[in-house]
Coordinates of C-alpha atoms in Angstrom, one line a residue:
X28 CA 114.3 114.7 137.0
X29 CA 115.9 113.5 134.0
X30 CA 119.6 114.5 132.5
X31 CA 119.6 116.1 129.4
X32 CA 121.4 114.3 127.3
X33 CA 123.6 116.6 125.6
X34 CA 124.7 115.8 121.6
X35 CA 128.7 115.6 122.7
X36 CA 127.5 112.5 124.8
X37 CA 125.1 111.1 121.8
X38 CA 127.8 111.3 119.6
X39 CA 130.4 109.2 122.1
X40 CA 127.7 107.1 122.8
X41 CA 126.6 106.0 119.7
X42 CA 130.3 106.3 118.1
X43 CA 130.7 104.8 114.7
X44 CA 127.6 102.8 114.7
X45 CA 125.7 105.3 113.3
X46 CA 125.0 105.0 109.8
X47 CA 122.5 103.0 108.9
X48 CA 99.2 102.0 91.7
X49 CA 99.3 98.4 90.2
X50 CA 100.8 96.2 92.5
X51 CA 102.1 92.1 92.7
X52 CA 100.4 89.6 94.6
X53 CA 102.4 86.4 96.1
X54 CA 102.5 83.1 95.1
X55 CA 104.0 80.3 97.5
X56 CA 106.4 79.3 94.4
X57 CA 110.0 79.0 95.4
X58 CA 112.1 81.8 94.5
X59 CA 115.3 82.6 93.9
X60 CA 117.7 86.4 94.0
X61 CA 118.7 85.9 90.3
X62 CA 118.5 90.2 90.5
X63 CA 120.8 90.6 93.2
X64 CA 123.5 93.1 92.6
X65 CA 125.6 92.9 95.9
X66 CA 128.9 90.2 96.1
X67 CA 128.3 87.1 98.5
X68 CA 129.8 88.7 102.0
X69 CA 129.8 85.7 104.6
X70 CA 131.5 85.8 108.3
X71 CA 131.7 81.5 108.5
X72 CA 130.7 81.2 112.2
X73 CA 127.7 81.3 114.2
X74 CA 126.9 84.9 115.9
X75 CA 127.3 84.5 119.4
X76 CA 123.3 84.0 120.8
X77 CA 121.8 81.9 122.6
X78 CA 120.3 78.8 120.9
X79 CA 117.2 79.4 119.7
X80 CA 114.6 77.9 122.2
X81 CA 111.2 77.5 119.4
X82 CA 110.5 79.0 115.9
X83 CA 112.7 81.6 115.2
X84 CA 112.0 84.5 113.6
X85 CA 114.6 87.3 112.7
X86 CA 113.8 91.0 112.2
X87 CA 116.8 93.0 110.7
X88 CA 116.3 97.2 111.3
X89 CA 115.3 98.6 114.2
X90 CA 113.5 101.7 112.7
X91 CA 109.8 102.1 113.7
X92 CA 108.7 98.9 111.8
X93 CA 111.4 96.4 112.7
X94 CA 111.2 97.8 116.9
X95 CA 107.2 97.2 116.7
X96 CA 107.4 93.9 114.5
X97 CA 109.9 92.3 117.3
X98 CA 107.8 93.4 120.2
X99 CA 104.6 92.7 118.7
X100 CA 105.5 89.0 117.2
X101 CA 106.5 87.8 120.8
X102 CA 102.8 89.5 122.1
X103 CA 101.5 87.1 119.6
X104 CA 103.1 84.0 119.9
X105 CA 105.0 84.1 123.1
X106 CA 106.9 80.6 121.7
X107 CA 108.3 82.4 118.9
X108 CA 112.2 83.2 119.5
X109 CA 112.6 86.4 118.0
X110 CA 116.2 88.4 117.5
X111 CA 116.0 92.0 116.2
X112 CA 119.4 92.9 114.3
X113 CA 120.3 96.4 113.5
X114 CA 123.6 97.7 113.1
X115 CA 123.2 101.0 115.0
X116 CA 124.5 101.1 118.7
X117 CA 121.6 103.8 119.8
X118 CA 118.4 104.5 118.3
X119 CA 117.3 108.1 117.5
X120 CA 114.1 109.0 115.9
X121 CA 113.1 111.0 112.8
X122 CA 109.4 111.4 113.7
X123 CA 109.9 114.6 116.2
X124 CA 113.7 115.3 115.3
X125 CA 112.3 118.8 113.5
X126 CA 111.6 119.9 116.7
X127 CA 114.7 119.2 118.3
X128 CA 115.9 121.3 115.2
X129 CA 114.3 124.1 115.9
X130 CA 115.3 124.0 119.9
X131 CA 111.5 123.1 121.3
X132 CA 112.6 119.2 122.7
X133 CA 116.0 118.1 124.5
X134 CA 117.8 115.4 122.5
X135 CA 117.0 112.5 125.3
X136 CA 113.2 112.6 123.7
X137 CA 114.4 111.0 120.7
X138 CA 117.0 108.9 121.7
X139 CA 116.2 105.3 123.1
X140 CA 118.2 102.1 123.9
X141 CA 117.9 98.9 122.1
X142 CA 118.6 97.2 124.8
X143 CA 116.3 98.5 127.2
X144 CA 113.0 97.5 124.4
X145 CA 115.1 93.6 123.8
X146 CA 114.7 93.4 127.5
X147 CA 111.6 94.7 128.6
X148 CA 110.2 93.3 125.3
X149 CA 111.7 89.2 125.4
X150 CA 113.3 89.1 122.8
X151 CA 117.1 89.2 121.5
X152 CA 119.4 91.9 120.7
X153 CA 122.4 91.7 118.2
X154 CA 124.2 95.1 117.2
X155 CA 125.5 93.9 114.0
X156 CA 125.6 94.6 110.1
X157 CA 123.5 92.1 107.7
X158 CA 125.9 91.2 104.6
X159 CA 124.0 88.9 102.9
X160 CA 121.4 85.8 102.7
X161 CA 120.8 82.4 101.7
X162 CA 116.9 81.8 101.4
X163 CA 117.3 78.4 100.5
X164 CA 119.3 77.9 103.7
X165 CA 117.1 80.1 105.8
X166 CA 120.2 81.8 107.2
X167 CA 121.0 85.4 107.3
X168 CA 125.2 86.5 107.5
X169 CA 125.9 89.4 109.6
X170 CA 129.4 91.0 110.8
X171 CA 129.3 88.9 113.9
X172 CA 128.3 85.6 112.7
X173 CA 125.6 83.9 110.6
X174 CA 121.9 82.7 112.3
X175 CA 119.7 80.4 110.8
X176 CA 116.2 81.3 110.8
X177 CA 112.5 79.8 110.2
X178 CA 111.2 83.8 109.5
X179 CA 112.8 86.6 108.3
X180 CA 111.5 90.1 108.7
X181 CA 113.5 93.1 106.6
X182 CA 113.0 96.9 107.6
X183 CA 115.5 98.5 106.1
X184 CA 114.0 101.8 105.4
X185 CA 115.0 104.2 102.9
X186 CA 118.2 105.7 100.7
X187 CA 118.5 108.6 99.0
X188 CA 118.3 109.1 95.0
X189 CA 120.8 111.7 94.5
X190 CA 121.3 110.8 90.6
X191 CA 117.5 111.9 90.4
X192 CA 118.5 115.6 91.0
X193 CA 121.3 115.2 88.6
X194 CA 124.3 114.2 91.3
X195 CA 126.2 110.5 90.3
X196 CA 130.1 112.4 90.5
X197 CA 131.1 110.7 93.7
X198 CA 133.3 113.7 94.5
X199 CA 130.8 115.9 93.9
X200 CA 128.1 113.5 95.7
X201 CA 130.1 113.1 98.6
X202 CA 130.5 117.0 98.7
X203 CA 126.7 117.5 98.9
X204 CA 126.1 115.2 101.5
X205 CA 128.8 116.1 103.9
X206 CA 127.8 120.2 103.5
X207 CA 124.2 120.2 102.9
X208 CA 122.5 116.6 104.5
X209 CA 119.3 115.8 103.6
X210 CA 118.2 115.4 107.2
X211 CA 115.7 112.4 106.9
X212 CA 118.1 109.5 107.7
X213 CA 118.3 110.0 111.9
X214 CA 121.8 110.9 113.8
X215 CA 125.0 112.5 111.9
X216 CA 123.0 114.5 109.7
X217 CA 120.3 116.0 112.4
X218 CA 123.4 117.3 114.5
X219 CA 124.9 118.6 111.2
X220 CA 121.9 120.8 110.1
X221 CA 121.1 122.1 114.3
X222 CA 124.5 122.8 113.8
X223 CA 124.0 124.8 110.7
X224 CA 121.1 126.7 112.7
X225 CA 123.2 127.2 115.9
X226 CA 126.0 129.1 113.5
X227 CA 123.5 130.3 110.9
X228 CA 124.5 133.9 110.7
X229 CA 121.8 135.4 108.3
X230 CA 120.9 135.2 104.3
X231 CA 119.4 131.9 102.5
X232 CA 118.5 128.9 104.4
X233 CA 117.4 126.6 101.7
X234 CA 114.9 123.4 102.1
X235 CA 113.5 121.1 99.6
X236 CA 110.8 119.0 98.8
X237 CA 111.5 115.5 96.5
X238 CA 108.6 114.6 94.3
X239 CA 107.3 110.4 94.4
X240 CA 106.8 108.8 98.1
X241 CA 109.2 110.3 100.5
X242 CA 110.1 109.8 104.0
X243 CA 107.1 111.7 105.9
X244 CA 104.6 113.7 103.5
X245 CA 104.0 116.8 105.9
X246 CA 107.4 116.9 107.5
X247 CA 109.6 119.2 105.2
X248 CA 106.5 121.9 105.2
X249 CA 107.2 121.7 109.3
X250 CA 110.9 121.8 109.3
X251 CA 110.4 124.9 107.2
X252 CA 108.0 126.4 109.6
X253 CA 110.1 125.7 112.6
X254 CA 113.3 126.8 111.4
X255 CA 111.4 129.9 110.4
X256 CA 109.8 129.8 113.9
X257 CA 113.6 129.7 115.1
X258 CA 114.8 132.8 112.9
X259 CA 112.0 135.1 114.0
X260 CA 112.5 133.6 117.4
X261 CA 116.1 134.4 117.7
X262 CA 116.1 138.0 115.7
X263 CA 118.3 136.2 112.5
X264 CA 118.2 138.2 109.5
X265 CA 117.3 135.0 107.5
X266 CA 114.7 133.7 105.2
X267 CA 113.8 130.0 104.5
X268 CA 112.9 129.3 100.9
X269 CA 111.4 126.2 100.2
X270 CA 111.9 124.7 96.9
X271 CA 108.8 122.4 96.0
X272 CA 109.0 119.7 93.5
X273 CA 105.7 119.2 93.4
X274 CA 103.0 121.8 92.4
X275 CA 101.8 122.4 96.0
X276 CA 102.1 121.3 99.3
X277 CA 101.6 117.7 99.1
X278 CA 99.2 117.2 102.4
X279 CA 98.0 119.3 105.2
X280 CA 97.8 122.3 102.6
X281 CA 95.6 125.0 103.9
X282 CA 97.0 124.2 107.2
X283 CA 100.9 124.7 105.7
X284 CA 99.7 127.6 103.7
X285 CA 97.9 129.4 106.6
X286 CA 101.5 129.3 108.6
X287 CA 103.3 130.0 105.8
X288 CA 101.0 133.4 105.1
X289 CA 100.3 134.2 108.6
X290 CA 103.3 133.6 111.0
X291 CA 105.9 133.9 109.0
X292 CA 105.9 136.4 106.3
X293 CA 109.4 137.8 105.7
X294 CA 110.7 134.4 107.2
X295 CA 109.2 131.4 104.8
X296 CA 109.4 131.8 100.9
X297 CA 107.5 129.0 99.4
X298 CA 108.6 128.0 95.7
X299 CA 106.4 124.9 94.4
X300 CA 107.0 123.2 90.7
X301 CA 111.0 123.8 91.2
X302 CA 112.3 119.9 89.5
X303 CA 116.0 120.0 90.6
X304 CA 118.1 119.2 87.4
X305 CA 121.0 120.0 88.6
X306 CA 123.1 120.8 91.8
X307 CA 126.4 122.9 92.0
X308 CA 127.4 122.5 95.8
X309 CA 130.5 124.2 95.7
X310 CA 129.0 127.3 94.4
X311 CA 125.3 127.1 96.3
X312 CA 123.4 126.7 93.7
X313 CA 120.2 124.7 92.5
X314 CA 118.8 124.8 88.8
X315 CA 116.0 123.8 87.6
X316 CA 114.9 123.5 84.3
X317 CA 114.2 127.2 83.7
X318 CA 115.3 129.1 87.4
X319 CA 118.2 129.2 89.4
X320 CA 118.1 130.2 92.7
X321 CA 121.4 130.6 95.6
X322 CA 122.1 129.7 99.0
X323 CA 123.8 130.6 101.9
X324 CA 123.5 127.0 103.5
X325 CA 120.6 124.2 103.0
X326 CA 119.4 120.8 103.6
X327 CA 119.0 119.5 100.5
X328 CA 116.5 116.7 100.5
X329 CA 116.8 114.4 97.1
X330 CA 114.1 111.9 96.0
X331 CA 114.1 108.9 98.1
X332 CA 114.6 104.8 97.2
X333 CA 114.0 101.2 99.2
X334 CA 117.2 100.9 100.9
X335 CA 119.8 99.5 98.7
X336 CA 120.2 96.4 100.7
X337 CA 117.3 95.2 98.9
X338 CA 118.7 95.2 95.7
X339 CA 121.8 94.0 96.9
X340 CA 119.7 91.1 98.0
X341 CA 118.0 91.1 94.6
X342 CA 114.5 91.6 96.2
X343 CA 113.2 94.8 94.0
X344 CA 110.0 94.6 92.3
X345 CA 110.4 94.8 88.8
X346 CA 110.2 98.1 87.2
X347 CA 110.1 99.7 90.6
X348 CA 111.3 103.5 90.4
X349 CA 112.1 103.7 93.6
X350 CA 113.8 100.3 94.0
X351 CA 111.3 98.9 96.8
X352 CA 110.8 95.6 97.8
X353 CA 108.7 92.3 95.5
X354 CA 106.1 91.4 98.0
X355 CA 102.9 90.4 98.4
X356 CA 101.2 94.0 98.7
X357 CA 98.8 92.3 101.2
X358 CA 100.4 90.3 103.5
X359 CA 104.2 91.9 102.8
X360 CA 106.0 88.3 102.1
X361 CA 108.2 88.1 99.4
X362 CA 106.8 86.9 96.3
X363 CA 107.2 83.1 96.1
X364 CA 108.8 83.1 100.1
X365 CA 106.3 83.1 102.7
X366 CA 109.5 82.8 105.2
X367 CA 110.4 86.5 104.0
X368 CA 108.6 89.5 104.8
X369 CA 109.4 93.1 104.0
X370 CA 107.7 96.2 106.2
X371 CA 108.1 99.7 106.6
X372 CA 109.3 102.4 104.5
X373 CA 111.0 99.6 101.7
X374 CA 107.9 98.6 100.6
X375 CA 106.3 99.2 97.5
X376 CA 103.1 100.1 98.5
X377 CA 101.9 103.9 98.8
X378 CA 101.1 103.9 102.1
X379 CA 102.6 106.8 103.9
X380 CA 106.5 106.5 104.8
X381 CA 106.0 107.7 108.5
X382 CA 106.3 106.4 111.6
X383 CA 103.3 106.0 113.1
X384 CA 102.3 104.1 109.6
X385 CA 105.4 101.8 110.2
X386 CA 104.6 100.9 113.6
X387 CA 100.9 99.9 112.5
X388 CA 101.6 97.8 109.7
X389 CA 104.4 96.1 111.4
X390 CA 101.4 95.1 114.4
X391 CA 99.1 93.8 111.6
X392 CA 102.0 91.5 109.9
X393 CA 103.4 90.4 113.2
X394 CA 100.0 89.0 113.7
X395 CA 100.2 87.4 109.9
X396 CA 103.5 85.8 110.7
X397 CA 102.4 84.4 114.1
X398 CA 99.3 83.0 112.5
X399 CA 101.1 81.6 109.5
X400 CA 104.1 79.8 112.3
X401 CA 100.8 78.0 113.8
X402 CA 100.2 76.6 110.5
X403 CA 96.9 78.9 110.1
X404 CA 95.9 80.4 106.8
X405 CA 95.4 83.8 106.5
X406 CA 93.0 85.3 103.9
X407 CA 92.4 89.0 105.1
X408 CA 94.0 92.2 104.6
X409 CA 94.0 94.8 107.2
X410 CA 94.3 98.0 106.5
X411 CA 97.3 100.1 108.3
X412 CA 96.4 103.9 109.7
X413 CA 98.4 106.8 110.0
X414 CA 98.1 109.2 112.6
X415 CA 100.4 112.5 112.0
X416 CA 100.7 115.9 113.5
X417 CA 103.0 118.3 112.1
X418 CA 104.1 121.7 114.6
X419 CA 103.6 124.9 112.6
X420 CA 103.9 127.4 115.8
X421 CA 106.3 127.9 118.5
X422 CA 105.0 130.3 120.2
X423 CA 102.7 129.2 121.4
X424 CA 103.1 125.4 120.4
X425 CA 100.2 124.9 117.7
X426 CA 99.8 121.4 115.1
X427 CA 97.7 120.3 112.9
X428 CA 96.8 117.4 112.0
X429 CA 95.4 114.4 110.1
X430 CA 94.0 110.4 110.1
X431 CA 93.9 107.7 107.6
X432 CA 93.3 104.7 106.6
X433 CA 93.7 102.8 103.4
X434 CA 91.5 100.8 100.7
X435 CA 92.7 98.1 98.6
X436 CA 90.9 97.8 94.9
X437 CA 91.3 93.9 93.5
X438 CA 90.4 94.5 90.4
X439 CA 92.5 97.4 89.8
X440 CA 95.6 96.0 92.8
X441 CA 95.7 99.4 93.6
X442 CA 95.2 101.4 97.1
X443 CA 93.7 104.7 97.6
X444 CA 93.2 106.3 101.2
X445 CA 91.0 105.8 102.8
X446 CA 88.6 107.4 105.9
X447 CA 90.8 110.6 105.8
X448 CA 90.1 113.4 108.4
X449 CA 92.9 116.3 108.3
X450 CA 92.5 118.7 111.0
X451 CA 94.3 122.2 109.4
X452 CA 93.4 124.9 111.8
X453 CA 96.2 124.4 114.3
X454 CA 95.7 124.5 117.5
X455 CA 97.3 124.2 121.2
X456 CA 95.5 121.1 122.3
X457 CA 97.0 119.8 119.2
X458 CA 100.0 121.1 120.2
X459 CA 100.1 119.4 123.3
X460 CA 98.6 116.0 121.8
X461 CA 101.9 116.0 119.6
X462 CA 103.6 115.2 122.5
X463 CA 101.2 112.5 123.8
X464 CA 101.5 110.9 120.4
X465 CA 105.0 110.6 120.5
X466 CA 105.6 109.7 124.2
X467 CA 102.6 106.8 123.7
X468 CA 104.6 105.2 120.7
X469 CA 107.8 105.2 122.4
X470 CA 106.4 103.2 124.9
X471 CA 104.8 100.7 122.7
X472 CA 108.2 100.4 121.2
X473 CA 110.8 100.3 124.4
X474 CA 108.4 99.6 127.2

């Protein structure tokens, strides 16, 4: 039997570490980072790896996408010498973390070691920080040395927007995300909000929804439902409220609304249309343009933005909003650098910011990369899928669900989903496939 692994022992185990419509098409110009924003940061010395033994490609992140993308390139070319940086000692996982929140999984279910997937997986491992690049070189600077590559894969995931709900003070920013973290960014600020629950004596637990493409469509409807699940549960004299910007719930919505109405009246206040314009932390407060509405404690989930380490690099799309990565909305290279790719939840494209999307994209450009190393063309797009349940019950364990796939328009450049099938009447079976889904990916990532 397994030992739980309790969150005193995460924490000392992972330490410090812990931190981190119409669309382009590529050209196979060269290109240069005249956009970059970040200073030139380079450690003068090689990182300490082993020589590379054939075509080496690079993956920097080890989220969903950059995990699958290093697996998945050496299942396709087994030549290719392929070294996965990512700066966090011990991986933890988003997709499934709301039920840890709400005290239905042990902690050891979402936490996994990079080293264990480098090893069973053939390829190399460097905890380290990326500071900056040199395309022209084809080498990448790190904290512990620079490596010269012939690929170079970035999944760097998300940041948050907070000036989008009206906080740029940086005492008052770093205020709001040391007493109310957003949650959606795996490690410090999950143990912070089960915290929160653990000590949550009764009043105004406050949630919210960011408008645009954020981290996981369905999954602040089901950490609403589960902390709700966790008051009624445990006898608190608490209330969720759930602050919407978006008129409704963005996907899944009879299923959402069906909990919502029937297992949690009294629990679950659900406010949709609420634009935060402005944020007063110290006095628990959020405004928007015509309500105001108080808190006891929150998780206070802003907009989300490609991770600023791609406009450091000077990779954003032009006019991008939310600051995601110029590529090749087809094949995910950078536009005019077929040695550059960008994947996962950075890119520009509105494919869904999950997971289980991140870990089938990064199969189908692992495959373009490997093709393109051989010196093959590639003229076909795949489409990526996403496969998501979302928990609404605890008692007993009940999800719903959904599928889909994506179509790409050439005329227009513009994607639309594609062969959807939601499943909202939740359901045990999908309860229990929940877990299968989960445990089945963490294999194909660490096994």
């Amino acid at each position: 039997m397994k030992k739980r692994l309790s969150r005193r022992e995460f924490i000392r185990l992972s330490g410090s570490a812990i931190a981190v419509g119409a669309l382009p098409q590529g050209s196979d110009a060269a290109g240069l980072d005249k956009g970059r924003t970040g200073p030139l940061l380079r450690v003068d010395r090689p990182a300490e790896l082993p020589r590379a033994r054939g075509r080496r490609v690079i993956v920097v992140g080890g989220g969903w996408a950059g995990l699958t993308m290093a697996k998945y390139l050496r299942k396709e070319d087994p030549e290719l010498d392929v070294v996965l940086i990512e700066k966090r000692a011990l991986f933890m996982s988003c997709p499934i973390s709301n039920l840890w929140l709400g005290d239905k999984v042990a902690l050891e279910f979402l936490c996994h070691s990079f080293l264990d997937a480098a090893r069973n997986n053939g390829y190399l491992f460097l905890n380290a920080t990326l500071l900056d690049l040199d395309r022209e070189r084809r080498r990448v600077y790190t904290d512990q040395g620079h490596l010269d590559y012939d690929y170079l894969v970035l999944a760097p995931g998300i940041d948050y927007d907070y000036a989008a709900i009206g906080v740029t003070d940086p005492v008052e920013l770093h205020y709001l995300k040391t007493h109310y973290p957003a949650g959606f960014m795996p490690g410090s600020e999950h143990l912070s909000i089960r915290n929160k629950l653990e000590n949550f004596s009764g009043g105004i637990f406050l949630l919210t929804v960011p408008a645009g493409n954020y981290r996981c469509l369905p999954a602040p409807y089901e950490r609403a439902c589960l902390i709700a699940a966790y008051f009624k549960r445990n006898k608190i004299k608490g209330k969720v409220v759930l602050l919407d910007a978006n008129p409704d719930v963005t996907i899944k919505k009879d299923g959402f609304h069906a909990a919502f109405d029937e297992l949690y009246k009294g629990y679950l206040e659900y406010l949709p249309s609420f634009d935060i314009r402005r944020v007063d932390a110290r006095r628990r407060t959020l405004s928007s343009e015509f309500d105001t509405v108080s808190f006891d404690d929150a998780a206070i989930y802003p907009r989300v933005r490609g991770a600023q380490l791609i406009e450091q690099l000077g990779l954003v799309a032009p006019g991008s909003r939310q600051k995601e990565a110029n590529i090749d909305v087809l094949f995910n290279n950078l536009i005019g650098d077929r040695r550059v790719y960008v994947v996962g939840d950075a890119r520009p494209m509105p494919f869904s910011k999950s997971g289980n999307t991140a870990n089938s994209e990064a199969k189908i450009i692992a495959r373009v990369i490997a093709r393109r190393a051989r010196g093959e063309e590639v003229t076909e797009w795949t489409s990526p899928h996403t496969i998501c349940y979302s928990m609404v019950n605890t008692e007993p364990l009940e999800a719903i669900s959904l599928y889909a796939r994506y179509a790409y328009d050439p005329q227009e450049k513009s994607f639309a989903f594609d062969q959807v099938r939601v499943f909202e009447k939740r359901s045990a079976a999908r309860g229990q496939a929940t877990f299968s889904w989960a445990e089945g990916l963490y294999r194909d990532m660490f096994s």
